[in-house]
Short mmCIF file of C-alpha atoms in Angstrom, two decimals:
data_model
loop_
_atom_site.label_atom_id
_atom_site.label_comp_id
_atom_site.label_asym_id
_atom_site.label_seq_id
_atom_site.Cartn_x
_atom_site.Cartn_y
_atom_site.Cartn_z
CA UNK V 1 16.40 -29.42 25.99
CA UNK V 2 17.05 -28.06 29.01
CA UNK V 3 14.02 -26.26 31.62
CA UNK V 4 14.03 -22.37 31.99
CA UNK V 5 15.73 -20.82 34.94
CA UNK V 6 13.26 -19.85 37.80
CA UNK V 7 14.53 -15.89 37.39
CA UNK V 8 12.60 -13.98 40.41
CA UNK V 9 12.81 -10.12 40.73
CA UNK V 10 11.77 -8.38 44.15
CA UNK V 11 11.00 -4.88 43.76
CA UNK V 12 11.01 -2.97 47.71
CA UNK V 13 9.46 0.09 45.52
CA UNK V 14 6.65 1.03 47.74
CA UNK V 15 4.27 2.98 44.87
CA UNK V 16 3.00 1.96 41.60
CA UNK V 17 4.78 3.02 39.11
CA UNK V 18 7.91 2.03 40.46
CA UNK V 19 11.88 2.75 39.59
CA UNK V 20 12.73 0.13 41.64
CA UNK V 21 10.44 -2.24 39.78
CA UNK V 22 11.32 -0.35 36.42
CA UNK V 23 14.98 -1.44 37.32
CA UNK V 24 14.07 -4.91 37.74
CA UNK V 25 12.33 -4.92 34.74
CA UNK V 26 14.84 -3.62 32.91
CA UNK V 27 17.25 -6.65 34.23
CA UNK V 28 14.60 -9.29 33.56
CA UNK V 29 14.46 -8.24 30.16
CA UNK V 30 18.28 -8.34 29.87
CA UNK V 31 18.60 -12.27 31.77
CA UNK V 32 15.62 -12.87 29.03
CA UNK V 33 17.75 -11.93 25.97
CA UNK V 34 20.73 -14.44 27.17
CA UNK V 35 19.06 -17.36 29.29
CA UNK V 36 16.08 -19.58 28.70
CA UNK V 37 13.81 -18.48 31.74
CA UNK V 38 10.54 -18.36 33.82
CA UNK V 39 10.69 -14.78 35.16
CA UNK V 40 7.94 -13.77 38.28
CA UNK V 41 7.76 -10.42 39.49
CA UNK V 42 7.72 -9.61 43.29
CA UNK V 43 6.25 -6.24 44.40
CA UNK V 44 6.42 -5.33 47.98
CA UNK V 45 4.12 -2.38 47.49
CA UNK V 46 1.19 -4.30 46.64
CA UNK V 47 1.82 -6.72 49.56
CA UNK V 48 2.58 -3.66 52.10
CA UNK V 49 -0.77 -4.40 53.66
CA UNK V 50 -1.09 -7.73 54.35
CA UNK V 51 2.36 -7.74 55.69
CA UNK V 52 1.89 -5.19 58.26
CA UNK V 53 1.63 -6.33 61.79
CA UNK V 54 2.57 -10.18 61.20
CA UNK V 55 5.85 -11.15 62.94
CA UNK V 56 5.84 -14.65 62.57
CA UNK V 57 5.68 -16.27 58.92
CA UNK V 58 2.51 -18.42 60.48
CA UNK V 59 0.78 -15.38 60.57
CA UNK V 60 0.94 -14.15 56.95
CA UNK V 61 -2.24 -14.75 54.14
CA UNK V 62 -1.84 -17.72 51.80
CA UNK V 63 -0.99 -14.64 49.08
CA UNK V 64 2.67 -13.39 50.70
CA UNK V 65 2.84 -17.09 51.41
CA UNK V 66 2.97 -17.77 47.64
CA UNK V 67 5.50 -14.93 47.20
CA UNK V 68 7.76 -16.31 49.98
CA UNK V 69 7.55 -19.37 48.16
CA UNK V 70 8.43 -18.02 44.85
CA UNK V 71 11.43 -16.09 46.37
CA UNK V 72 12.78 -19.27 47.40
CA UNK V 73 12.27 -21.52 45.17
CA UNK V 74 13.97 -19.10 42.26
CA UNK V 75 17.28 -20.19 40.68
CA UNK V 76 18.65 -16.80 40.06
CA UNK V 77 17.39 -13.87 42.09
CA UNK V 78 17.09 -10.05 41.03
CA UNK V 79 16.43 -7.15 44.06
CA UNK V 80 16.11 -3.89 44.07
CA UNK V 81 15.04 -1.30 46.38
CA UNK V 82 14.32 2.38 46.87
CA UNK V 83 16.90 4.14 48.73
CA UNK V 84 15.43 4.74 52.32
CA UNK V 85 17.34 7.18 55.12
CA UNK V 86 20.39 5.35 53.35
CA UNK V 87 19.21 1.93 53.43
CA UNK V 88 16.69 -0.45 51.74
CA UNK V 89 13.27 0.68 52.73
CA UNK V 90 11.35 -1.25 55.97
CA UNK V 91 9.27 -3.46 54.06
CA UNK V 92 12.37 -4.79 52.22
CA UNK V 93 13.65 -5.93 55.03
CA UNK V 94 10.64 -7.20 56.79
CA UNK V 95 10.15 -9.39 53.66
CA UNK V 96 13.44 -10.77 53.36
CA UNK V 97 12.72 -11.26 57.33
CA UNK V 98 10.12 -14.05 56.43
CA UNK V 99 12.55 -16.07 53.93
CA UNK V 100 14.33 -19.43 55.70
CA UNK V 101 17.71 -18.65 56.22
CA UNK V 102 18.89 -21.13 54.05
CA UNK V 103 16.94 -20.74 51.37
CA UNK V 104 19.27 -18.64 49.47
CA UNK V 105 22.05 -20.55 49.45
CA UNK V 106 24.22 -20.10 46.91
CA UNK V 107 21.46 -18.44 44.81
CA UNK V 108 22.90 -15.75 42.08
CA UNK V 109 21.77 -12.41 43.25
CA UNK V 110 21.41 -9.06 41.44
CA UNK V 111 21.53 -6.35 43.66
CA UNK V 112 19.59 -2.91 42.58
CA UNK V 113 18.56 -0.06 44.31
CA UNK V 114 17.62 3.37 43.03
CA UNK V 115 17.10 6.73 44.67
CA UNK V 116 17.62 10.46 44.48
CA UNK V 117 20.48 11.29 44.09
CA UNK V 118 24.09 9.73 43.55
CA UNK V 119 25.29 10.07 47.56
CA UNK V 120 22.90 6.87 48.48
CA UNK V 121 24.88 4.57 45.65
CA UNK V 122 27.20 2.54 48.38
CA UNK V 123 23.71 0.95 49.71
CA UNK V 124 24.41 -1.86 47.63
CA UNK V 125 28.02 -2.27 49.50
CA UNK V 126 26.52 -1.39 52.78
CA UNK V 127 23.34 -2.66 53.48
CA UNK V 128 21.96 -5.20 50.49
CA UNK V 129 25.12 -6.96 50.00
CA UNK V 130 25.56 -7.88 53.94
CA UNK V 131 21.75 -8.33 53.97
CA UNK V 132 22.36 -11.45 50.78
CA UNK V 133 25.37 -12.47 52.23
CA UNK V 134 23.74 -13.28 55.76
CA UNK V 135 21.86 -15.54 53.65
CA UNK V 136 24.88 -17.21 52.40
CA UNK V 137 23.44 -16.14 48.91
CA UNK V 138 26.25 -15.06 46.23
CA UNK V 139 25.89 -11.39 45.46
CA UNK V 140 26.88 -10.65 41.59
CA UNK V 141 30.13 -8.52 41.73
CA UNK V 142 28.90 -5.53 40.00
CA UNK V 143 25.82 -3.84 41.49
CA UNK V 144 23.00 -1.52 39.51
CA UNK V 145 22.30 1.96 41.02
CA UNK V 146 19.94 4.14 39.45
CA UNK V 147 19.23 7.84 40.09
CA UNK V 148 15.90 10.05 39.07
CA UNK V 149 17.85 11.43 36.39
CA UNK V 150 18.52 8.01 34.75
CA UNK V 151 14.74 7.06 34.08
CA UNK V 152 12.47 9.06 31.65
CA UNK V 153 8.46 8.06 31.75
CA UNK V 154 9.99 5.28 34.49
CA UNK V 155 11.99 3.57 31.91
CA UNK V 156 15.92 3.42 31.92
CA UNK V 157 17.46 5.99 29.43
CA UNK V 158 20.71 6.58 30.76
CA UNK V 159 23.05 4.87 28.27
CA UNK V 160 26.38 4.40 30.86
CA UNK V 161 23.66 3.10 32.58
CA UNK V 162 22.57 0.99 30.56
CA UNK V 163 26.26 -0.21 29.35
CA UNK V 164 26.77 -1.08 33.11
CA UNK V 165 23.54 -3.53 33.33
CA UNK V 166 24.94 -5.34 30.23
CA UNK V 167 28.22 -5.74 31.82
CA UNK V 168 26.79 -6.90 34.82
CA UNK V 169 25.09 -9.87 33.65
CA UNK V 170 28.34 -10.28 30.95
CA UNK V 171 29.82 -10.91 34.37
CA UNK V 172 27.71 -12.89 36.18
CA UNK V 173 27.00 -15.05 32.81
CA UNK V 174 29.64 -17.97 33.33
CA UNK V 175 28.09 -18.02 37.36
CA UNK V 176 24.56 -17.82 35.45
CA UNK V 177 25.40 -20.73 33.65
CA UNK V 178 27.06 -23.21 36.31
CA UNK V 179 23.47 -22.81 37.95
CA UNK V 180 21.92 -23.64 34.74
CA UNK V 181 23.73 -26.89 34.80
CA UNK V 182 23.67 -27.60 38.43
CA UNK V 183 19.59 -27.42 38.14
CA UNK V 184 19.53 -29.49 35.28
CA UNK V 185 22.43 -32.31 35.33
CA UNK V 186 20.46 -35.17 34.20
CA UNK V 187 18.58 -33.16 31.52
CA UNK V 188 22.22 -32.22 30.86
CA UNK V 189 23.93 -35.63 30.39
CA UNK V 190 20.81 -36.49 28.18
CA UNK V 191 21.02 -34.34 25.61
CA UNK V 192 24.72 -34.99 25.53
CA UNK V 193 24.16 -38.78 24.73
#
């Protein structure tokens, strides 16, 4: 039997509740439905505070130390982030600012953002998908972008949507699943023999 993915979601939504984090959710549930994993939820605006002012990762509490941690350790990552004068917000960046640089490596990533309207939906192109692949990370082909209009009561109702988050992990499934069995070879060859 093979171990759960380590599936980590980081939400750059900077008030509680969220449609960044609602996004992510929404995704989690979806990777949940499909693959055997241990999901952890990263919100930036409860960590807003005590990341304020620190410039070197030395200088962070033991608390965004966990988080950075968390981030990357995960197997498959899932982002998302409000849209911000056209680009992920600050804090998403000064997060991502704290994680080793090679950390991500070949790491599955979701990419997600939401905002007001439909004119800030290249961010994923333009700023988080040069962001992951500084990283060397591998960005999943098709990215989620969610407007006000597709959320009711900050929960996704827009059923295109919706169609277009299922066919985004469809997609990334077969590059899901080569992870799977990279993390787990031995396990693997076990339960083969």
């Amino acid at each position: 039997m093979t171990q759960p993915l380590r599936v980590v979601a980081v939400s750059g939504g900077l008030q509680s509740p969220s449609k960044s984090a609602a996004l992510t959710e929404h995704i989690l549930g979806l990777i949940a439905d499909e693959i055997s994993s241990e999901q952890h939820m990263v919100e930036l605006g409860q960590l807003a505070p005590l990341l304020a002012g620190a410039i070197w990762r030395s200088q962070l509490p033991e608390v965004v130390e966990r988080k950075l941690t968390v981030v990357e350790q995960a197997d498959i990552l899932v982002v998302a982030t409000p849209v911000y004068r056209g680009s992920y917000t600050g804090l998403f960046k000064h997060f991502f600012d704290f994680i080793h640089q090679d950390a991500l490596i070949d790491k599955p990533v979701f990419l997600a953002a939401t905002g007001g309207s439909e004119r800030h939906a290249l961010v994923i192109e333009h700023q988080l998908r040069p962001l992951f692949s500084f990283f060397q990370a591998r960005t999943l082909p098709l990215g989620i972008y969610a407007t006000d209009k597709d959320f009711v009561d900050y929960r996704l109702q827009d059923p295109a949507l919706i169609e277009r988050t299922r066919l985004a992990l469809q997609r990334a499934m077969p590059l899901l699943e080569l992870t799977r069995k990279a993390r787990h070879p031995l396990v693997e060859q076990l339960a083969v023999a």
